[in-house]
mmCIF file of C-alpha atoms and ligand atoms in Angstrom:
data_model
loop_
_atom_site.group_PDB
_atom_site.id
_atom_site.type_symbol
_atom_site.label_atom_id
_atom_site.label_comp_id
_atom_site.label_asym_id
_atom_site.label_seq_id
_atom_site.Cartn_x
_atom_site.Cartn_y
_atom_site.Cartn_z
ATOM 1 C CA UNK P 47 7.993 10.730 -3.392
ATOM 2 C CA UNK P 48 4.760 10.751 -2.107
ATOM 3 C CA UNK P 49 3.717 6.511 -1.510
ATOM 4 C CA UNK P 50 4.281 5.136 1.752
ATOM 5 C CA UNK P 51 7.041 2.690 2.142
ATOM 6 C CA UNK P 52 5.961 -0.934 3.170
ATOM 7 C CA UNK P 53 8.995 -1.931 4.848
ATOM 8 C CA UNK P 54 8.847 -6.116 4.240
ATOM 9 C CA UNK P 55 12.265 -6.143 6.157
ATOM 10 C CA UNK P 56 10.743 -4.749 9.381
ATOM 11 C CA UNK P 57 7.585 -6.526 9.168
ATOM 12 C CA UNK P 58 9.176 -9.840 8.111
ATOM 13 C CA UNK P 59 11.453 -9.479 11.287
ATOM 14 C CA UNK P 60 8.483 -8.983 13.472
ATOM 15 C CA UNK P 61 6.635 -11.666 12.619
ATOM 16 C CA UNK P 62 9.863 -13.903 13.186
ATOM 17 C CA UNK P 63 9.808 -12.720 16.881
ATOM 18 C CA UNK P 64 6.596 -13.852 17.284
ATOM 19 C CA UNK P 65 7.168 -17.442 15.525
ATOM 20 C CA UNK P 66 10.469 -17.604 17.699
ATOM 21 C CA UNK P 67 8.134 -17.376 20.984
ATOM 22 C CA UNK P 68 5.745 -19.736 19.480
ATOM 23 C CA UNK P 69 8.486 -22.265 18.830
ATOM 24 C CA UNK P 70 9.854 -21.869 22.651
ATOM 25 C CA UNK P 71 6.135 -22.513 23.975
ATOM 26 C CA UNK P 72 5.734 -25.151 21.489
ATOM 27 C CA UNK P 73 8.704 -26.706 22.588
ATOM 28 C CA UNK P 74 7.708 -26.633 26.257
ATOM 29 C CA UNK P 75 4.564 -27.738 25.835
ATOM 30 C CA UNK P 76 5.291 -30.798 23.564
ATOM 31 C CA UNK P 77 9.399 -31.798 23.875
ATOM 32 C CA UNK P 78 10.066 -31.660 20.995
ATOM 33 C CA UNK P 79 11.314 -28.993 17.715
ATOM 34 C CA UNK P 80 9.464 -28.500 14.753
ATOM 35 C CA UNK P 81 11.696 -29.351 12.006
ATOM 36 C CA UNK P 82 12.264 -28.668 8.784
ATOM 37 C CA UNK P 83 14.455 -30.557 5.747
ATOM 38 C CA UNK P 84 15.031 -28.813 2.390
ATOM 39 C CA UNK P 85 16.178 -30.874 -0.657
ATOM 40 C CA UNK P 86 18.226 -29.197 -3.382
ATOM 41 C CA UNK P 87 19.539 -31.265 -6.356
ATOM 42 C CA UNK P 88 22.553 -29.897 -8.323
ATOM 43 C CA UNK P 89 24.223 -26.407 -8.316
ATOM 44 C CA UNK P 90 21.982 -23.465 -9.086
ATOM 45 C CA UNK P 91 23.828 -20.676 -7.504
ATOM 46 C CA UNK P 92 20.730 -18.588 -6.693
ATOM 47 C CA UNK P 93 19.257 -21.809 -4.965
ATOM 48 C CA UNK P 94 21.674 -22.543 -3.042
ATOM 49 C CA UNK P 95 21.434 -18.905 -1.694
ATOM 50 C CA UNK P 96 17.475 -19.414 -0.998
ATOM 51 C CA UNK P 97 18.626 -22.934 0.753
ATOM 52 C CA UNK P 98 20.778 -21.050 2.649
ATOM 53 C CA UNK P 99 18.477 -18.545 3.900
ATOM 54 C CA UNK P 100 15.729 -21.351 4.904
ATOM 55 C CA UNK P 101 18.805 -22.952 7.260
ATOM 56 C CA UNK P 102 19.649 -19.643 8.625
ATOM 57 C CA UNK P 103 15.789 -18.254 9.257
ATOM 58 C CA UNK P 104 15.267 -22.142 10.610
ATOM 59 C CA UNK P 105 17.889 -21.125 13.115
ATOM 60 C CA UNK P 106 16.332 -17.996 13.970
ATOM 61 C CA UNK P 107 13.252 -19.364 15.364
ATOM 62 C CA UNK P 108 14.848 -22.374 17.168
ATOM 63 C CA UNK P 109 13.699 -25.203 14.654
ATOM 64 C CA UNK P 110 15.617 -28.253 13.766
ATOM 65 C CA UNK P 111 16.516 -28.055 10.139
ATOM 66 C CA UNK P 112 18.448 -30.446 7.560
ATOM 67 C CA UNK P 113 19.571 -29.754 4.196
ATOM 68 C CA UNK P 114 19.901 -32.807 1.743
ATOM 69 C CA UNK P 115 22.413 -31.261 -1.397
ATOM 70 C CA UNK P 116 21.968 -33.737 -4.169
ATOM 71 C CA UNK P 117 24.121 -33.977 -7.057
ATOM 72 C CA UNK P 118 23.037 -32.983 -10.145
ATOM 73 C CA UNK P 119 22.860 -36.305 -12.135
ATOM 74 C CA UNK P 120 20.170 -37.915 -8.943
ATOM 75 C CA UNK P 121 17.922 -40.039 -10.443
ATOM 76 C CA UNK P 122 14.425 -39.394 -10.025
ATOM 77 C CA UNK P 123 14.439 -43.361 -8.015
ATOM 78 C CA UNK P 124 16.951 -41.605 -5.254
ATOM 79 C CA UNK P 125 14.697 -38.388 -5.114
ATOM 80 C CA UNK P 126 11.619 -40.212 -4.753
ATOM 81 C CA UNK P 127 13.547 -42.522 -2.459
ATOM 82 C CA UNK P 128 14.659 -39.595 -0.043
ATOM 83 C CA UNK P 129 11.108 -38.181 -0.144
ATOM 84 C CA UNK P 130 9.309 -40.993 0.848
ATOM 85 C CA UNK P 131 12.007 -41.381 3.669
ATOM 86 C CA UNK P 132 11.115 -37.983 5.015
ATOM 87 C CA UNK P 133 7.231 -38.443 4.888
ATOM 88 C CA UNK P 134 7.786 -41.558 7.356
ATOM 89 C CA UNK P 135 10.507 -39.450 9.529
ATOM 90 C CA UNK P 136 8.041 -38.209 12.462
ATOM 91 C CA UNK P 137 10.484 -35.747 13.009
ATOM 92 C CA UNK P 138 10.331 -33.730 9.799
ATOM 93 C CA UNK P 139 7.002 -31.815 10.377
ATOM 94 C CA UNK P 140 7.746 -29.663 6.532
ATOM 95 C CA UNK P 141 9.498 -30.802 3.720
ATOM 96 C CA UNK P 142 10.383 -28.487 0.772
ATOM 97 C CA UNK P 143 12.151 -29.417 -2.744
ATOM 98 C CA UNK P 144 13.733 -26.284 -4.055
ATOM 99 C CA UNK P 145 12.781 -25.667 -7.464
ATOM 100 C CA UNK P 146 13.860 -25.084 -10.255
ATOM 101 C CA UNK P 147 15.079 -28.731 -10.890
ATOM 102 C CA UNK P 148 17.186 -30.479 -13.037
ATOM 103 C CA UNK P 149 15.611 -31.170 -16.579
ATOM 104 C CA UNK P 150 15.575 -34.774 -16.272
ATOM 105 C CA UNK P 151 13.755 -34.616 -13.401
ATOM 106 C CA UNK P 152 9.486 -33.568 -12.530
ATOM 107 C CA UNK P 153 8.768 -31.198 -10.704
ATOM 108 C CA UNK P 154 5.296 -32.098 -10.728
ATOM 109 C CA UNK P 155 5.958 -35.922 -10.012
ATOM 110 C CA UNK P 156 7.911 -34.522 -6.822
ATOM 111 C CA UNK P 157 5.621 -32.137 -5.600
ATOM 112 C CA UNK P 158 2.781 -34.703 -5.600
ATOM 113 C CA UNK P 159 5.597 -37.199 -3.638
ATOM 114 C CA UNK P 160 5.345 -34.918 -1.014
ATOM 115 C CA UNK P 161 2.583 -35.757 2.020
ATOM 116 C CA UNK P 162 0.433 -32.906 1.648
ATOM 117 C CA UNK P 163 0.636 -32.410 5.371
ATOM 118 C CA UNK P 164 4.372 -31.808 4.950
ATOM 119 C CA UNK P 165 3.924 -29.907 1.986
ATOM 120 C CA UNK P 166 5.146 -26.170 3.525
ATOM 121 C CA UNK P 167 5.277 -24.741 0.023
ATOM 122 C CA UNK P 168 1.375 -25.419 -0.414
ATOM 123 C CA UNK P 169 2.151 -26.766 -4.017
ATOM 124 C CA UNK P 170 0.921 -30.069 -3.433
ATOM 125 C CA UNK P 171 -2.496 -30.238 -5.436
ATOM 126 C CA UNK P 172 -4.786 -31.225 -2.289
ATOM 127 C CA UNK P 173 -3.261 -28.177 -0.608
ATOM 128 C CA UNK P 174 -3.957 -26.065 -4.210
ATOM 129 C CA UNK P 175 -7.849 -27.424 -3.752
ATOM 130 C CA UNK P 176 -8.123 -26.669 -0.094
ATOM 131 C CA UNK P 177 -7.115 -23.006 -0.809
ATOM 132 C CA UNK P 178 -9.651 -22.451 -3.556
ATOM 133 C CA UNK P 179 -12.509 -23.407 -0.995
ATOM 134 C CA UNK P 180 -11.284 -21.712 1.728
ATOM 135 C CA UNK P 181 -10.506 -24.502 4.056
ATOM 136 C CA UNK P 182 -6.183 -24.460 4.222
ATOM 137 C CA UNK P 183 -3.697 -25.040 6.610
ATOM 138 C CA UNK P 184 -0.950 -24.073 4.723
ATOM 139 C CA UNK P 185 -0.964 -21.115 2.125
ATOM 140 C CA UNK P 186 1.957 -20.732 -0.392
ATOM 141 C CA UNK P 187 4.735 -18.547 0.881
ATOM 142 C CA UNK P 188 4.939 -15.660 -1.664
ATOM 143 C CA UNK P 189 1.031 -14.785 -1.659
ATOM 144 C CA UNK P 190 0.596 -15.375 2.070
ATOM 145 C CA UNK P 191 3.482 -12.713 3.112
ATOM 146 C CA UNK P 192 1.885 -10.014 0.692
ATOM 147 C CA UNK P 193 -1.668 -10.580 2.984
ATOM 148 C CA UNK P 194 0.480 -9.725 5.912
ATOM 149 C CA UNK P 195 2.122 -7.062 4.371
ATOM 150 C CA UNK P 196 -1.140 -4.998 3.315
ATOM 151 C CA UNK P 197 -2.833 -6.155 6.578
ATOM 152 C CA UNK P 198 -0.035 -5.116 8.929
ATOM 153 C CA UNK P 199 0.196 -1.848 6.892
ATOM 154 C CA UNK P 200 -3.537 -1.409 8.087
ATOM 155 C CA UNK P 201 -4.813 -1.506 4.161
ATOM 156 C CA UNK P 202 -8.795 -3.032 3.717
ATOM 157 C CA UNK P 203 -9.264 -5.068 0.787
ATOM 158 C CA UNK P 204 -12.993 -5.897 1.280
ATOM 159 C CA UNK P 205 -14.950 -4.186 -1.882
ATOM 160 C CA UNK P 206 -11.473 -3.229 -3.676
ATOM 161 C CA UNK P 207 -10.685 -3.412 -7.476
ATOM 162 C CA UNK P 208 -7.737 -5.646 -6.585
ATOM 163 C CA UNK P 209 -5.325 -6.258 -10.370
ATOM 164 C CA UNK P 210 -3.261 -8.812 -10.278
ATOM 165 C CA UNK P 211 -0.570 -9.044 -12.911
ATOM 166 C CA UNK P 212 0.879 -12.516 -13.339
ATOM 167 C CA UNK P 213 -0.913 -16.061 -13.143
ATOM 168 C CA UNK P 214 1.564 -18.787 -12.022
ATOM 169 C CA UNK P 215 0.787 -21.245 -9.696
ATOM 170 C CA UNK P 216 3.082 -19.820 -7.307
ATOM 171 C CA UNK P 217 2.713 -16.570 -7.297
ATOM 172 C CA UNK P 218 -0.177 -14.702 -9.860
ATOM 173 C CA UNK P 219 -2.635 -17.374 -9.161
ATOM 174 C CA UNK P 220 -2.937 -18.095 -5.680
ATOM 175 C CA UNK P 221 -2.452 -14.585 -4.681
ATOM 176 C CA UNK P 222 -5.937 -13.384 -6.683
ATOM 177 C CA UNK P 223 -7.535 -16.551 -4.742
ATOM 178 C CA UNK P 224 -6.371 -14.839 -0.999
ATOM 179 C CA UNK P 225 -7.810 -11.298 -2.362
ATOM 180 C CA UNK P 226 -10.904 -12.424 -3.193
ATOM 181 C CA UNK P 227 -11.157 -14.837 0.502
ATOM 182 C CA UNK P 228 -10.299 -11.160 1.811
ATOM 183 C CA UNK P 229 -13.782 -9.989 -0.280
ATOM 184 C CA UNK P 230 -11.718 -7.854 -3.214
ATOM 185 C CA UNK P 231 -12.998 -7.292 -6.241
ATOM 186 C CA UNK P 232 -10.207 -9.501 -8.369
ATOM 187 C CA UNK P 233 -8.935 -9.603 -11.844
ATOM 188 C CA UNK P 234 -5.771 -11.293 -12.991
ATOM 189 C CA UNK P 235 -3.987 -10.406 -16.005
ATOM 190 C CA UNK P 236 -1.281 -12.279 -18.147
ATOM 191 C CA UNK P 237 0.810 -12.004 -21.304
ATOM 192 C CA UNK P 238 -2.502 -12.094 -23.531
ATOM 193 C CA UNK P 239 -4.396 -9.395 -21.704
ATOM 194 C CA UNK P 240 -5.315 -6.376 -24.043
ATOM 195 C CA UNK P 241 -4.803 -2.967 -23.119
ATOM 196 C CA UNK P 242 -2.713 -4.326 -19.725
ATOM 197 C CA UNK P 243 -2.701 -0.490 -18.470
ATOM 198 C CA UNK P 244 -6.375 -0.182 -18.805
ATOM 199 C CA UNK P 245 -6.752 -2.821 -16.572
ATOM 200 C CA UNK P 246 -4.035 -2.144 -14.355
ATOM 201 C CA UNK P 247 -5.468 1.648 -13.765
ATOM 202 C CA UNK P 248 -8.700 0.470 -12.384
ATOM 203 C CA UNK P 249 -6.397 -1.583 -9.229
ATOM 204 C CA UNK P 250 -6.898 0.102 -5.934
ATOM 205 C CA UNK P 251 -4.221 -2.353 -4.946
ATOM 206 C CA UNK P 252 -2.150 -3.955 -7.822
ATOM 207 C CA UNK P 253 0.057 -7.177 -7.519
ATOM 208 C CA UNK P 254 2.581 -7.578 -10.006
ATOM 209 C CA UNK P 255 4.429 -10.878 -10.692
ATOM 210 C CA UNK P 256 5.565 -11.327 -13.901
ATOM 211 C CA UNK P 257 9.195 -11.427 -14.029
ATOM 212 C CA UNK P 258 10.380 -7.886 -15.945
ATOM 213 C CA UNK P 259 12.212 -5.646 -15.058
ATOM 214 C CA UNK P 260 10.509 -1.811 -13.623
ATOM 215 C CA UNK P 261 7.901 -3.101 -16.484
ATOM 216 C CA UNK P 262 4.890 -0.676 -14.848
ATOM 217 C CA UNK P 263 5.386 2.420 -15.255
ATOM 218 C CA UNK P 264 3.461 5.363 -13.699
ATOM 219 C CA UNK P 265 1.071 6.111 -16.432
ATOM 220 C CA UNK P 266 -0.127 2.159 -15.493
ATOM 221 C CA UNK P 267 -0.734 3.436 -12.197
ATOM 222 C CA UNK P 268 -4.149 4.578 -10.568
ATOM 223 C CA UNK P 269 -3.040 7.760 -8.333
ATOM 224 C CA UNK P 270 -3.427 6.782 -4.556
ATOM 225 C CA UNK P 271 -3.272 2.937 -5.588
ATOM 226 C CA UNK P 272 -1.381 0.326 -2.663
ATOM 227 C CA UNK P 273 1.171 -1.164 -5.428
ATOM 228 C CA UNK P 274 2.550 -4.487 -4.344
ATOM 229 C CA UNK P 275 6.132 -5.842 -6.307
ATOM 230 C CA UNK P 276 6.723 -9.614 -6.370
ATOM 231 C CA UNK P 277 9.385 -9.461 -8.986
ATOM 232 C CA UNK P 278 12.955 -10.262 -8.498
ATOM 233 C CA UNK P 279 14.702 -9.581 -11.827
ATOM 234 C CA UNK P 280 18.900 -8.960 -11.482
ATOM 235 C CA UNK P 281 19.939 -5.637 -13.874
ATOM 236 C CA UNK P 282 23.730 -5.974 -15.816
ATOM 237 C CA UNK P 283 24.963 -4.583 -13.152
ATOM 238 C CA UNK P 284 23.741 -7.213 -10.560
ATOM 239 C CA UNK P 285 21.699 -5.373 -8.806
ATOM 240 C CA UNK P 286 18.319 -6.993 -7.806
ATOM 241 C CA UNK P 287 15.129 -4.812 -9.332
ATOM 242 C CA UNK P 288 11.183 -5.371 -9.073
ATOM 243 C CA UNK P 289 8.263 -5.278 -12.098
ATOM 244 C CA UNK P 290 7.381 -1.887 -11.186
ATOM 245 C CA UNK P 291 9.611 1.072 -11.732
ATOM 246 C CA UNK P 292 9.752 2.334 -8.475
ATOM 247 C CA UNK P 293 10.700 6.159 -9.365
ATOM 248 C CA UNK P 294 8.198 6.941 -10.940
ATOM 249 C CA UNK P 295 5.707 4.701 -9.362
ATOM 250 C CA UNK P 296 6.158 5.371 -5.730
ATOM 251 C CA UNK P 297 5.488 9.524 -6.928
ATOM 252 C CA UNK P 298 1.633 8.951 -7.218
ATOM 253 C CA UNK P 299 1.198 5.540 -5.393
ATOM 254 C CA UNK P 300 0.207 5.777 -1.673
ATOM 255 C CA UNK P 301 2.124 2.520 -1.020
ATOM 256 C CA UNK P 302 4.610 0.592 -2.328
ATOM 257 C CA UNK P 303 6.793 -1.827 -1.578
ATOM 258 C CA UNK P 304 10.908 -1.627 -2.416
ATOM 259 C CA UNK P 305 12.969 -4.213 -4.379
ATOM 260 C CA UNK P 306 14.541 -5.281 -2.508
ATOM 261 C CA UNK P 307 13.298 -5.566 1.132
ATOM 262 C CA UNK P 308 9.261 -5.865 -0.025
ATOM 263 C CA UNK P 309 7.756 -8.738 -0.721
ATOM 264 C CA UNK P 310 10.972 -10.991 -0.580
ATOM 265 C CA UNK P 311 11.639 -10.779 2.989
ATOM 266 C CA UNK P 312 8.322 -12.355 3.757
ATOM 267 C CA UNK P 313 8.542 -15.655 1.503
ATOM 268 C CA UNK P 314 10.955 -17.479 4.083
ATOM 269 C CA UNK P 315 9.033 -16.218 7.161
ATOM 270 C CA UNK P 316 5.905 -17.351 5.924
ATOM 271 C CA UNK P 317 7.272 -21.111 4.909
ATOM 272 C CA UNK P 318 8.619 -20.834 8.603
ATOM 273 C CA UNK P 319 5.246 -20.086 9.739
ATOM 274 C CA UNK P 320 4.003 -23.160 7.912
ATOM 275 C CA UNK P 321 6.402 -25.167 9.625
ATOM 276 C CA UNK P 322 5.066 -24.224 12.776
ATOM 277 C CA UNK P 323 1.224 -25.088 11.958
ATOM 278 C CA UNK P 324 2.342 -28.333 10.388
ATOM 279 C CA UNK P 325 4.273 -29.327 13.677
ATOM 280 C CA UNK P 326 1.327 -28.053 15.905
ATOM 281 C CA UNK P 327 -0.904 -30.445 13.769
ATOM 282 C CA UNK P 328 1.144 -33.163 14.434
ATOM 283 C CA UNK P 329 1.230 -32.546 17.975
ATOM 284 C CA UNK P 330 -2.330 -32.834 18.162
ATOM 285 C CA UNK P 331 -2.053 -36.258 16.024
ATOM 286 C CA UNK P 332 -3.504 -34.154 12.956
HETATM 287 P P1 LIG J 595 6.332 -16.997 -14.080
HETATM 288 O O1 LIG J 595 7.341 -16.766 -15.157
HETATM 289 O O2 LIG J 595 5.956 -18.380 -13.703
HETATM 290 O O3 LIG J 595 4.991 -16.226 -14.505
HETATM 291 C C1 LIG J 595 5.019 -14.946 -15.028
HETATM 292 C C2 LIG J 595 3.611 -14.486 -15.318
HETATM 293 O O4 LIG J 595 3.680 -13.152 -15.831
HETATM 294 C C3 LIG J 595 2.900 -15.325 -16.376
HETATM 295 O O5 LIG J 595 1.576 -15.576 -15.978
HETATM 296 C C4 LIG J 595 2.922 -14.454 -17.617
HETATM 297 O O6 LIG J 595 1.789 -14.569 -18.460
HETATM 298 C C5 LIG J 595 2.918 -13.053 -16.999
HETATM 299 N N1 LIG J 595 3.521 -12.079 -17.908
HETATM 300 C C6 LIG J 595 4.746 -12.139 -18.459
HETATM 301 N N2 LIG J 595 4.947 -11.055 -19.250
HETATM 302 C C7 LIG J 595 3.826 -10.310 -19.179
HETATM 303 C C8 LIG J 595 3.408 -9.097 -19.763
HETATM 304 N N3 LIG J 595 4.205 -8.424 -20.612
HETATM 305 N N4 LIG J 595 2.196 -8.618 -19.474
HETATM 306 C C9 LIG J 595 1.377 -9.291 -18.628
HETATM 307 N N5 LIG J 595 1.710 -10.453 -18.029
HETATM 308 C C10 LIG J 595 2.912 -10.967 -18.320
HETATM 309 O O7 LIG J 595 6.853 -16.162 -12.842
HETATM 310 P P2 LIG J 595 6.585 -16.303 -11.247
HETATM 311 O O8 LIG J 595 5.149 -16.055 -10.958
HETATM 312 O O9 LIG J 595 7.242 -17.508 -10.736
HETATM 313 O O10 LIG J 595 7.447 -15.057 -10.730
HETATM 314 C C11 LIG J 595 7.138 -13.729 -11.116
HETATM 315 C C12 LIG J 595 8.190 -12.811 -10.529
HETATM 316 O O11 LIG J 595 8.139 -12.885 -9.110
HETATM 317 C C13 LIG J 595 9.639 -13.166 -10.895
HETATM 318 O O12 LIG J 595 10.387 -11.966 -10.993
HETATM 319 C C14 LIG J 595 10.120 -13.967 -9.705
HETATM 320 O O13 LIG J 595 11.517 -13.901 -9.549
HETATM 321 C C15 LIG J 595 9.406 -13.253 -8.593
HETATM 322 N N6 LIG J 595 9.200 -14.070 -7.392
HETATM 323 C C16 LIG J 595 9.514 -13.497 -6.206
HETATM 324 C C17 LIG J 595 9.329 -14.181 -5.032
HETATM 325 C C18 LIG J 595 9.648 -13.501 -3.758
HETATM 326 O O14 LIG J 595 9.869 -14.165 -2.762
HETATM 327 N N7 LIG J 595 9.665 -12.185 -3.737
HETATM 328 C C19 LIG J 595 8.863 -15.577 -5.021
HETATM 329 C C20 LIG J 595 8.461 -16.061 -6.330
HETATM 330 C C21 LIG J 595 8.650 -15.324 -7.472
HETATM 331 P P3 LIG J 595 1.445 -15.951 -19.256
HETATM 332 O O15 LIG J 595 0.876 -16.874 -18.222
HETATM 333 O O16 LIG J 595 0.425 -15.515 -20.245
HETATM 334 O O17 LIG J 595 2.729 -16.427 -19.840
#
């Protein structure tokens, strides 16, 4: 193997130290914790897990933190209800609805119930416009902990052919928007992209987020490309594997990140992170 290892565990841990110091001067200064609350409606086993791991890195850093477990049959009146009680609570300085949801239930009715200054996810569609010109507080967890990861691996994305496969909201689309703030030279691709590896060749750093299992392959690869793996796809077996197929991959790549302990590491840090500039904003009456 000849690619560089990013290590998103190590880095991710890092950067909690320093939000954990924050938090204790934070505290000093002002009295008081920034806090968190996570909603979760019904009984998605993988959600509960990422719920889980929001309490526990809330912990970590010394913020308060409440979890609100809905049933499954909540109505969207009681969600909206809860919501709207948490945007008044001047304790709750973030407030995240973990997603997917319940059928019967909008996702996109939610987000938008959210005050955008609460909104930790950056979903909310005033935080989606702030990003696109450049003037944020919050940027959305997944894309934000990449930018750390390639700038705390020392890589320079000013004049780059940055490829980025995948165009959610989440993920694919945000993402290309923080390359090209960082001056990269972007493209995005999706499912109706022709000739996906001639685009993906050109990348001097390539983002993949689409959801398929080791889907790039090597010959999709520029030699000496920085190859960044948001996917989180579980095998048969259960075992937990990227977009990119790392053998072969990480032979001719001079980074890459692993599946797991890339990317993933960094999404909860990052929302933790946002929790801290949302309380510091209302500290200053923001
Ligand atoms: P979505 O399903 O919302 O989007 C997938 C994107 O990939 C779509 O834009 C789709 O194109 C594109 N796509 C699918 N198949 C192909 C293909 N064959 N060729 C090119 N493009 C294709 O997924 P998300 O963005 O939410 O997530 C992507 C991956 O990242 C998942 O594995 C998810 O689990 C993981 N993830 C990891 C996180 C982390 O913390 N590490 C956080 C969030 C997500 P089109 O738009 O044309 O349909």
């Amino acid at each position: 193997m000849s690619a560089k290892i990013i290590d998103g565990k190590a880095i991710s841990a890092s950067c909690r130290v320093k939000i954990a110091e924050d938090t204790e001067n934070f505290k000093k200064t002002h009295g008081f914790a920034p806090g968190l609350s996570v909603i979760i409606v019904g009984e998605d086993p993988a959600s509960k897990v990422y719920v889980r791991n929001k309490k526990l890195g809330c912990e970590q850093v010394g913020f308060n933190s409440s979890v609100y477990e809905l049933p499954e049959n909540t109505t969207r009146e009681e969600l909206n209800a809860l919501i709207d009680k948490l945007n008044a609570d001047d304790s709750v300085h973030g407030i995240l609805v973990q997603l997917p949801l319940p059928k019967h239930l909008d996702s996109e009715e939610v987000i938008a119930r959210i005050s955008p200054k609460k909104d930790v996810d950056a979903f909310h569609e005033s935080n989606v416009g702030r990003i696109m010109i450049g003037n944020y507080s919050f940027l959305p967890c997944t894309p934000a902990g990449v930018m750390v990861l390639l700038k705390e691996s020392g890589i320079d994305i000013s004049g780059k052919e940055c490829v980025v496969v995948g165009r959610s909201n989440i993920v694919g689309k945000p993402m290309a928007m923080l390359l090209l703030q960082a001056n990269g030279t972007v493209t995005i691709c999706h499912s109706r992209t022709k000739d996906l590896s001639e685009v993906t060749r050109r990348a001097d750093i390539l983002v993949v987020a689409i959801g398929k299992a080791d889907f790039i392959t090597a010959d999709m690869v520029k030699p000496g490309a920085v190859v960044i793996d948001v996917g989180m796809n579980r095998r048969a077996d259960g075992k937990l594997t990227g977009d990119v197929d790392f053998a072969s991959v990480s032979e001719i790549a001079s980074y890459i990140t692993p599946v797991p302990g890339g990317v993933g590491p960094m999404t909860i840090t990052m929302l933790l992170q946002n929790t801290l500039i949302s309380a510091e904003g209302f500290a200053k009456g923001k």
